[in-house]
Amino acid sequence: MPWKPHKGPQLRFHASPAFELLYGGAAGGGKSDSLLMEALRYVDVPGYAAIILRRSYPQLAQAGGLIPRSRELLNGVARWNEERKTWTFPSGATLEFGHMVHENDRYDYQGAAFAYVGFDELTQFTEQQYLYLFSRARTTATLPDGRPIPVRVRATTNPGGVGHEWVRARWGAWLGDEPTARSGDIRYYRQEGDIDVETTADDPAALSRQFIAASVYDNPTLLNNDPAYIQRLQALSMIERERLLAGNWAIAPSGNVFKREWFQIVESAPEGLRWARYWDLAASTKTTADYTACVAVAMAADGTVYLRDMIRGRWEWPDQEKIMVSTMLAEPSVEHGIEKALHGLAAVQTLSRRRDLAHVTIRGIDVDRDKLSRALPLSARAEQGKVALVAGDWNMAFINELCMFSGDGTTHDDQVDTAAGGLAMIAQPQGVEYAPSIWG
């Protein structure tokens, strides 16, 4: 099927002569499609090789991901190698899909050479991973008229993620607090030691860099096919809404993830709710250490999330076990999730072996997202007035922690973690791992 870029930012992306280009900065701008299509520009040239990376393989393979999209475009055009996750074209050119879950996975590409290196969702990568792939950006492939294939690095992203700060700093001329460049401008930089220094186009050591902003409003295909997408973006938490809809790189989580006035305190929760508890276990009793925390969470038919009876303190494992067992025995119908971090997995195994807890559902939960990302669904509900705290002496300490929360680990966040984890349990119970009792 013929593919054409939309006029505006998408067309400018495909026309860019820059070596390094960041495209997007908000949701829905057609970023991933452009990243894929630009990788295919020279697939008729022998020796051409391209790679597109995401932080994890499931992100590439999921519905709507780059690998399924490439199958729609390339089946019958190129040959797919499932083991290598690579398309090979009649010319011998290749398009590979890769990932770097762990920091040192970047060395998996040692010795490789790519004329095109693409990063989808760049803020999910570390700066070291990104820059290492610069050393793989090289080619000897030439066009039929003898001209060399241009070597290019292309990245798409939204604000947020573990790499938000370094990405914003690298494109500071466009995304900083006092920008000096407009979307589409090309600037030139040279490396002096570890310092990035702006220079001019005639500097022999210069590499060109560009940022092109795009949003859902630049994607008429999406707006025509799914006009409610904007409404779904508007329903996000304030942080996510500003980042994904408005393309706001400057908004800071601290003081903005939760607001005091978003929460209501009620005398009791409705009868008949299904409750879950999420245990966030700490490993130390030092006064500077995090707390062990657990709150009961339920959701009513109208979508209101109720929280009750926060448990919080600094205990080592023997005391933690006593508190957990007594809580589970007192609330036998409550489902319990335990974060596997630190000694959480051992706790799941120990508690699941106890005969007196045979009737209790205990789940071990893997954590695969950063603290801020996990907290944002709770933030979105709170902003809509859909979070209610059952009155207790824990309420004010909980709200104070929420309002100070930044997601970067600089403040205590154990109560935020347990509330966010409990919401995830009741919203998606199939997304956690069941640890059955050996007595069940």
Coordinates of C-alpha atoms in Angstrom, one line a residue:
M1 CA 0.0 0.0 0.0
P2 CA 1.4 3.4 -0.9
W3 CA 2.4 5.5 2.1
K4 CA 2.7 9.3 2.1
P5 CA 3.7 11.6 5.0
H6 CA 1.3 14.2 6.1
K7 CA 2.1 17.8 5.3
G8 CA 3.7 19.6 8.1
P9 CA 6.0 18.1 10.8
Q10 CA 5.9 14.6 9.3
L11 CA 7.0 15.7 5.9
R12 CA 9.7 17.9 7.4
F13 CA 11.0 14.8 9.3
H14 CA 11.4 12.9 6.0
A15 CA 13.0 15.8 4.3
S16 CA 15.6 16.4 7.0
P17 CA 19.3 16.4 6.1
A18 CA 20.4 16.4 9.8
F19 CA 22.6 13.7 11.1
E20 CA 20.7 13.5 14.4
L21 CA 17.0 14.2 14.7
L22 CA 14.4 14.0 17.5
Y23 CA 10.8 13.9 16.3
G24 CA 7.6 14.4 18.3
G25 CA 7.5 15.5 21.8
A26 CA 3.8 14.7 22.2
A27 CA 1.4 11.8 21.6
G28 CA -0.2 10.9 18.4
G29 CA 2.0 12.7 15.8
G30 CA 2.6 9.6 13.6
K31 CA 6.1 9.2 15.0
S32 CA 6.5 5.4 14.9
D33 CA 5.2 5.1 11.3
S34 CA 7.7 7.8 10.2
L35 CA 10.6 6.1 12.0
L36 CA 9.8 2.9 10.2
M37 CA 9.2 4.4 6.8
E38 CA 12.4 6.4 6.9
A39 CA 14.4 3.3 7.7
L40 CA 13.2 1.9 4.4
R41 CA 14.4 4.7 2.3
Y42 CA 17.5 2.9 0.9
V43 CA 16.5 -0.8 1.1
D44 CA 17.1 -1.1 -2.6
V45 CA 20.8 -0.4 -2.1
P46 CA 23.1 -3.4 -1.6
G47 CA 25.0 -3.2 1.7
Y48 CA 22.4 -0.9 3.4
A49 CA 21.6 -1.8 7.0
A50 CA 19.1 -0.2 9.4
I51 CA 18.1 -0.9 13.0
I52 CA 15.2 0.3 15.1
L53 CA 15.3 -0.1 18.8
R54 CA 12.9 -0.1 21.7
R55 CA 13.9 -0.5 25.3
S56 CA 12.2 -4.0 25.5
Y57 CA 11.2 -6.6 22.9
P58 CA 7.5 -6.8 24.1
Q59 CA 7.2 -3.1 23.2
L60 CA 8.3 -4.0 19.6
A61 CA 6.0 -7.0 19.3
Q62 CA 2.8 -5.7 21.0
A63 CA -0.3 -4.9 19.1
G64 CA 0.3 -1.6 17.2
G65 CA 4.1 -2.1 17.7
L66 CA 6.8 -1.7 15.1
I67 CA 7.1 -5.4 14.2
P68 CA 3.4 -6.0 13.5
R69 CA 3.4 -2.7 11.6
S70 CA 6.4 -3.8 9.5
R71 CA 4.6 -7.1 8.7
E72 CA 1.7 -5.1 7.3
L73 CA 4.0 -3.2 5.0
L74 CA 6.7 -5.7 4.1
N75 CA 5.1 -9.2 3.8
G76 CA 5.7 -10.2 0.2
V77 CA 8.3 -7.5 -0.2
A78 CA 11.1 -8.8 2.0
R79 CA 12.0 -12.0 3.9
W80 CA 11.5 -12.1 7.6
N81 CA 13.9 -13.9 9.9
E82 CA 12.1 -14.5 13.2
E83 CA 15.2 -15.5 15.2
R84 CA 17.2 -12.4 14.2
K85 CA 14.1 -10.1 14.0
T86 CA 15.4 -8.9 10.7
W87 CA 13.9 -8.2 7.3
T88 CA 16.1 -8.9 4.3
F89 CA 15.3 -7.3 1.0
P90 CA 16.1 -8.5 -2.6
S91 CA 19.0 -6.2 -2.7
G92 CA 20.5 -7.8 0.4
A93 CA 19.7 -4.7 2.5
T94 CA 18.5 -5.4 6.0
L95 CA 16.2 -3.8 8.6
E96 CA 16.7 -5.2 12.1
F97 CA 14.6 -4.7 15.3
G98 CA 16.6 -4.6 18.5
H99 CA 16.2 -3.8 22.2
M100 CA 18.3 -2.9 25.2
V101 CA 16.5 -3.9 28.4
H102 CA 19.7 -3.7 30.5
E103 CA 22.3 -1.0 30.5
N104 CA 25.1 -3.3 29.2
D105 CA 22.9 -4.7 26.4
R106 CA 24.3 -1.9 24.3
Y107 CA 27.4 -4.1 23.9
D108 CA 25.3 -6.7 22.0
Y109 CA 25.8 -4.4 19.0
Q110 CA 29.5 -4.2 19.3
G111 CA 31.0 -4.6 15.8
A112 CA 27.7 -3.9 14.0
A113 CA 27.4 -1.2 11.4
F114 CA 24.2 0.6 10.5
A115 CA 23.5 3.5 8.1
Y116 CA 20.3 4.2 9.9
V117 CA 19.8 4.0 13.7
G118 CA 16.3 4.6 15.0
F119 CA 15.2 4.9 18.6
D120 CA 11.5 4.7 19.3
E121 CA 10.5 6.4 22.6
L122 CA 14.0 7.7 23.3
T123 CA 13.2 8.8 26.9
Q124 CA 12.9 5.2 27.8
F125 CA 16.7 4.7 27.1
T126 CA 19.7 5.9 29.0
E127 CA 22.1 8.4 27.6
Q128 CA 24.9 5.9 27.5
Q129 CA 22.8 3.4 25.5
Y130 CA 21.9 6.2 23.0
L131 CA 25.4 7.5 22.5
Y132 CA 27.0 4.1 22.3
L133 CA 24.9 3.4 19.1
F134 CA 26.6 6.4 17.5
S135 CA 29.7 4.2 17.3
R136 CA 27.6 1.8 15.2
A137 CA 26.4 4.4 12.8
R138 CA 28.6 3.9 9.8
T139 CA 28.4 2.4 6.3
T140 CA 30.3 1.8 3.1
A141 CA 27.1 1.4 1.0
T142 CA 26.8 3.8 -2.0
L143 CA 24.1 4.8 -4.3
P144 CA 24.2 3.7 -8.0
D145 CA 25.8 7.1 -8.9
G146 CA 28.6 6.5 -6.4
R147 CA 27.4 8.9 -3.7
P148 CA 27.6 7.5 -0.2
I149 CA 24.5 6.6 1.7
P150 CA 24.0 9.2 4.4
V151 CA 24.4 8.0 8.0
R152 CA 21.5 9.1 10.1
V153 CA 20.3 8.8 13.7
R154 CA 16.6 9.3 14.2
A155 CA 14.6 9.2 17.4
T156 CA 11.0 9.7 18.4
T157 CA 9.7 10.3 21.9
N158 CA 7.2 11.8 24.3
P159 CA 8.2 13.7 27.4
G160 CA 8.6 11.7 30.6
G161 CA 10.3 8.4 31.3
V162 CA 13.7 7.6 32.8
G163 CA 15.5 9.5 30.1
H164 CA 13.4 12.7 30.2
E165 CA 16.1 14.9 31.7
W166 CA 19.0 13.9 29.5
V167 CA 16.9 14.1 26.4
R168 CA 15.7 17.5 27.3
A169 CA 19.2 18.7 28.1
R170 CA 20.6 17.3 24.8
W171 CA 18.0 19.2 22.8
G172 CA 18.1 22.1 25.3
A173 CA 18.2 24.7 22.5
W174 CA 14.7 23.6 21.5
L175 CA 13.3 22.1 24.8
G176 CA 15.0 24.1 27.6
D177 CA 13.6 26.7 29.9
E178 CA 14.9 29.4 27.6
P179 CA 14.9 27.9 24.1
T180 CA 17.0 29.5 21.4
A181 CA 15.9 27.3 18.5
R182 CA 12.5 26.8 16.9
S183 CA 11.0 23.5 15.8
G184 CA 12.7 22.5 12.6
D185 CA 15.9 24.6 13.1
I186 CA 19.2 22.7 12.6
R187 CA 22.0 23.4 15.0
Y188 CA 25.6 22.1 14.9
Y189 CA 27.6 20.6 17.8
R190 CA 31.1 19.2 18.4
Q191 CA 32.4 17.2 21.3
E192 CA 35.1 18.6 23.5
G193 CA 35.8 15.9 26.0
D194 CA 32.5 15.1 27.7
I195 CA 31.1 18.5 26.8
D196 CA 28.7 19.2 24.0
V197 CA 29.6 22.5 22.4
E198 CA 27.5 24.4 19.9
T199 CA 29.5 25.4 16.8
T200 CA 28.9 26.2 13.1
A201 CA 28.2 24.2 10.0
D202 CA 31.7 24.8 8.6
D203 CA 33.3 23.2 11.6
P204 CA 34.9 20.0 10.3
A205 CA 34.1 18.3 13.7
A206 CA 30.5 19.4 13.7
L207 CA 27.5 17.1 13.6
S208 CA 24.1 18.5 12.8
R209 CA 21.2 18.1 15.3
Q210 CA 17.5 18.9 14.9
F211 CA 14.2 18.8 16.7
I212 CA 10.8 18.7 15.0
A213 CA 7.7 19.0 17.2
A214 CA 4.6 17.0 16.3
S215 CA 1.3 16.2 18.1
V216 CA -2.0 14.5 17.5
Y217 CA -3.2 17.7 15.8
D218 CA -0.6 17.1 13.1
N219 CA -2.0 13.6 12.3
P220 CA -5.3 13.9 10.3
T221 CA -5.4 10.1 9.8
L222 CA -5.6 9.5 13.5
L223 CA -8.1 12.3 14.1
N224 CA -10.3 11.0 11.3
N225 CA -10.2 7.3 12.3
D226 CA -10.3 7.9 16.1
P227 CA -11.7 11.3 16.9
A228 CA -12.1 10.4 20.6
Y229 CA -8.4 10.0 21.1
I230 CA -8.0 13.6 22.1
Q231 CA -10.7 13.1 24.8
R232 CA -8.8 10.1 26.1
L233 CA -5.6 12.2 26.4
Q234 CA -7.6 14.9 28.2
A235 CA -8.7 12.3 30.7
L236 CA -5.1 11.5 31.8
S237 CA -3.5 12.8 34.9
M238 CA -2.3 16.4 34.8
I239 CA 1.3 15.4 34.3
E240 CA 0.6 13.0 31.5
R241 CA -2.0 15.3 29.9
E242 CA 0.5 18.2 29.8
R243 CA 3.2 16.0 28.4
L244 CA 1.3 13.9 25.9
L245 CA -1.3 16.4 24.7
A246 CA 0.5 19.7 25.1
G247 CA 4.1 18.5 24.6
N248 CA 5.1 20.2 27.8
W249 CA 8.7 19.2 28.7
A250 CA 9.1 21.7 31.5
I251 CA 6.3 20.5 33.9
A252 CA 7.9 19.0 37.0
P253 CA 6.2 16.1 38.9
S254 CA 7.0 17.5 42.4
G255 CA 3.8 19.1 43.7
N256 CA 1.9 18.4 40.5
V257 CA 1.3 14.7 40.6
F258 CA -1.2 15.0 43.4
K259 CA -3.1 18.0 44.9
R260 CA -4.5 18.1 48.4
E261 CA -7.9 19.3 47.2
W262 CA -8.4 16.2 45.0
F263 CA -9.1 13.9 47.9
Q264 CA -12.2 13.3 49.9
I265 CA -12.4 11.8 53.3
V266 CA -15.4 9.6 54.1
E267 CA -16.6 7.8 57.2
S268 CA -16.9 4.4 55.5
A269 CA -16.7 2.7 52.1
P270 CA -19.8 1.0 50.5
E271 CA -20.6 -2.5 51.5
G272 CA -19.7 -5.5 49.2
L273 CA -16.5 -4.1 47.6
R274 CA -13.6 -6.4 46.6
W275 CA -10.6 -5.3 48.6
A276 CA -6.9 -5.8 47.8
R277 CA -3.7 -5.0 49.8
Y278 CA -0.4 -4.3 48.2
W279 CA 2.6 -4.8 50.4
D280 CA 5.7 -2.6 49.7
L281 CA 8.3 -4.1 52.0
A282 CA 11.4 -2.1 53.2
A283 CA 14.5 -3.9 54.4
S284 CA 15.9 -1.7 57.1
T285 CA 14.8 -0.1 60.4
K286 CA 17.2 2.9 60.1
T287 CA 15.6 6.2 60.7
T288 CA 16.5 7.3 57.1
A289 CA 15.2 4.2 55.5
D290 CA 11.9 3.7 53.6
Y291 CA 8.9 2.3 55.4
T292 CA 7.1 -0.9 55.0
A293 CA 3.6 0.2 53.9
C294 CA 0.3 -1.4 52.9
V295 CA -3.2 0.0 52.3
A296 CA -6.4 -1.7 51.5
V297 CA -7.8 -0.6 48.1
A298 CA -11.2 -1.2 46.5
M299 CA -13.2 0.2 43.6
A300 CA -16.9 1.0 43.6
A301 CA -19.3 0.6 40.6
D302 CA -19.0 4.3 39.8
G303 CA -15.2 4.1 39.5
T304 CA -14.4 5.7 42.9
V305 CA -11.4 4.2 44.5
Y306 CA -11.6 3.7 48.3
L307 CA -8.5 3.4 50.5
R308 CA -8.6 2.3 54.1
D309 CA -6.5 1.2 57.1
M310 CA -2.9 2.1 56.1
I311 CA -0.2 0.0 57.8
R312 CA 3.2 1.7 57.9
G313 CA 6.3 1.3 59.9
R314 CA 10.0 0.3 60.0
W315 CA 10.4 -3.4 60.8
E316 CA 12.8 -6.1 59.9
W317 CA 11.5 -9.4 58.5
P318 CA 10.4 -11.3 61.7
D319 CA 8.2 -8.4 62.7
Q320 CA 7.0 -7.8 59.2
E321 CA 5.9 -11.4 59.0
K322 CA 3.9 -11.2 62.2
I323 CA 2.1 -8.0 61.0
M324 CA 1.4 -9.5 57.6
V325 CA 0.1 -12.8 59.0
S326 CA -2.1 -11.0 61.6
T327 CA -3.5 -8.7 58.9
M328 CA -4.2 -11.6 56.5
L329 CA -5.9 -13.6 59.2
A330 CA -8.1 -10.6 60.2
E331 CA -9.1 -10.0 56.5
P332 CA -9.4 -13.5 55.0
S333 CA -11.4 -12.3 51.9
V334 CA -8.8 -9.6 51.0
E335 CA -6.4 -10.4 48.2
H336 CA -2.8 -9.7 49.1
G337 CA 0.0 -8.6 46.6
I338 CA 3.6 -8.4 47.6
E339 CA 6.1 -6.5 45.5
K340 CA 9.0 -8.9 44.6
A341 CA 11.7 -6.3 45.1
L342 CA 14.2 -6.7 47.9
H343 CA 13.0 -9.7 50.0
G344 CA 9.5 -9.6 48.6
L345 CA 9.8 -12.9 46.6
A346 CA 11.1 -14.7 49.7
A347 CA 8.2 -13.3 51.7
V348 CA 5.7 -14.6 49.1
Q349 CA 7.3 -18.1 49.3
T350 CA 7.4 -18.1 53.1
L351 CA 3.8 -16.9 53.5
S352 CA 2.5 -19.3 50.9
R353 CA 3.9 -22.2 52.8
R354 CA 2.0 -21.4 56.0
R355 CA -0.8 -23.7 56.7
D356 CA -2.8 -21.0 58.6
L357 CA -2.8 -18.9 55.4
A358 CA -4.0 -21.6 53.1
H359 CA -7.3 -19.8 52.5
V360 CA -5.6 -16.5 51.7
T361 CA -4.8 -15.4 48.1
I362 CA -1.2 -14.1 47.9
R363 CA 0.3 -12.8 44.8
G364 CA 3.9 -11.9 44.0
I365 CA 4.1 -8.8 41.8
D366 CA 6.8 -7.9 39.4
V367 CA 7.5 -4.2 39.0
D368 CA 8.5 -3.1 35.5
R369 CA 7.8 0.6 35.5
D370 CA 9.2 3.6 37.3
K371 CA 7.5 5.0 40.4
L372 CA 6.1 8.0 38.6
S373 CA 4.5 5.9 35.8
R374 CA 2.9 3.6 38.4
A375 CA 1.5 6.6 40.3
L376 CA -0.1 8.4 37.4
P377 CA -3.3 6.2 37.1
L378 CA -4.0 7.0 40.8
S379 CA -3.3 10.7 40.1
A380 CA -5.8 10.8 37.2
R381 CA -8.6 9.3 39.3
A382 CA -7.8 11.7 42.2
E383 CA -8.0 14.7 39.9
Q384 CA -11.4 13.5 38.7
G385 CA -12.6 13.3 42.4
K386 CA -12.6 9.5 42.3
V387 CA -10.4 8.7 45.2
A388 CA -11.9 8.6 48.7
L389 CA -10.0 7.9 52.0
V390 CA -11.8 6.2 54.8
A391 CA -11.3 8.4 57.8
G392 CA -8.3 7.4 60.0
D393 CA -5.3 8.9 61.7
W394 CA -3.2 7.9 58.7
N395 CA -5.0 10.3 56.3
M396 CA -3.0 13.5 56.7
A397 CA 0.4 11.8 56.6
F398 CA -0.7 10.0 53.4
I399 CA -1.9 13.2 51.7
N400 CA 1.2 15.0 52.8
E401 CA 3.4 12.3 51.2
L402 CA 1.3 12.4 48.0
C403 CA 1.6 16.2 47.6
M404 CA 5.4 16.0 48.0
F405 CA 5.8 13.1 45.7
S406 CA 8.1 13.6 42.7
G407 CA 8.8 10.0 41.6
D408 CA 12.6 10.5 41.6
G409 CA 13.2 8.8 44.9
T410 CA 14.2 12.0 46.7
T411 CA 11.2 11.8 49.1
H412 CA 9.5 9.0 50.9
D413 CA 7.1 7.3 48.6
D414 CA 6.2 4.0 50.2
Q415 CA 2.5 5.1 50.8
V416 CA 2.3 6.2 47.2
D417 CA 3.7 2.9 46.0
T418 CA 1.2 0.8 48.0
A419 CA -1.8 2.8 46.9
A420 CA -0.7 2.8 43.3
G421 CA 0.0 -1.0 43.5
G422 CA -3.3 -1.7 45.1
L423 CA -5.1 0.2 42.3
A424 CA -3.2 -1.8 39.7
M425 CA -4.2 -5.1 41.4
I426 CA -8.0 -4.3 41.4
A427 CA -7.9 -2.8 37.9
Q428 CA -5.9 -5.6 36.2
P429 CA -5.9 -8.7 38.5
Q430 CA -4.7 -10.9 35.5
G431 CA -1.5 -8.9 35.2
V432 CA 0.1 -10.3 38.3
E433 CA 1.6 -13.7 39.2
Y434 CA -0.4 -16.0 41.4
A435 CA 1.6 -17.7 44.2
P436 CA -0.7 -20.6 45.3
S437 CA -0.4 -22.0 48.8
I438 CA 1.1 -25.4 49.0
W439 CA -1.8 -26.3 51.3
G440 CA -4.5 -25.1 48.8

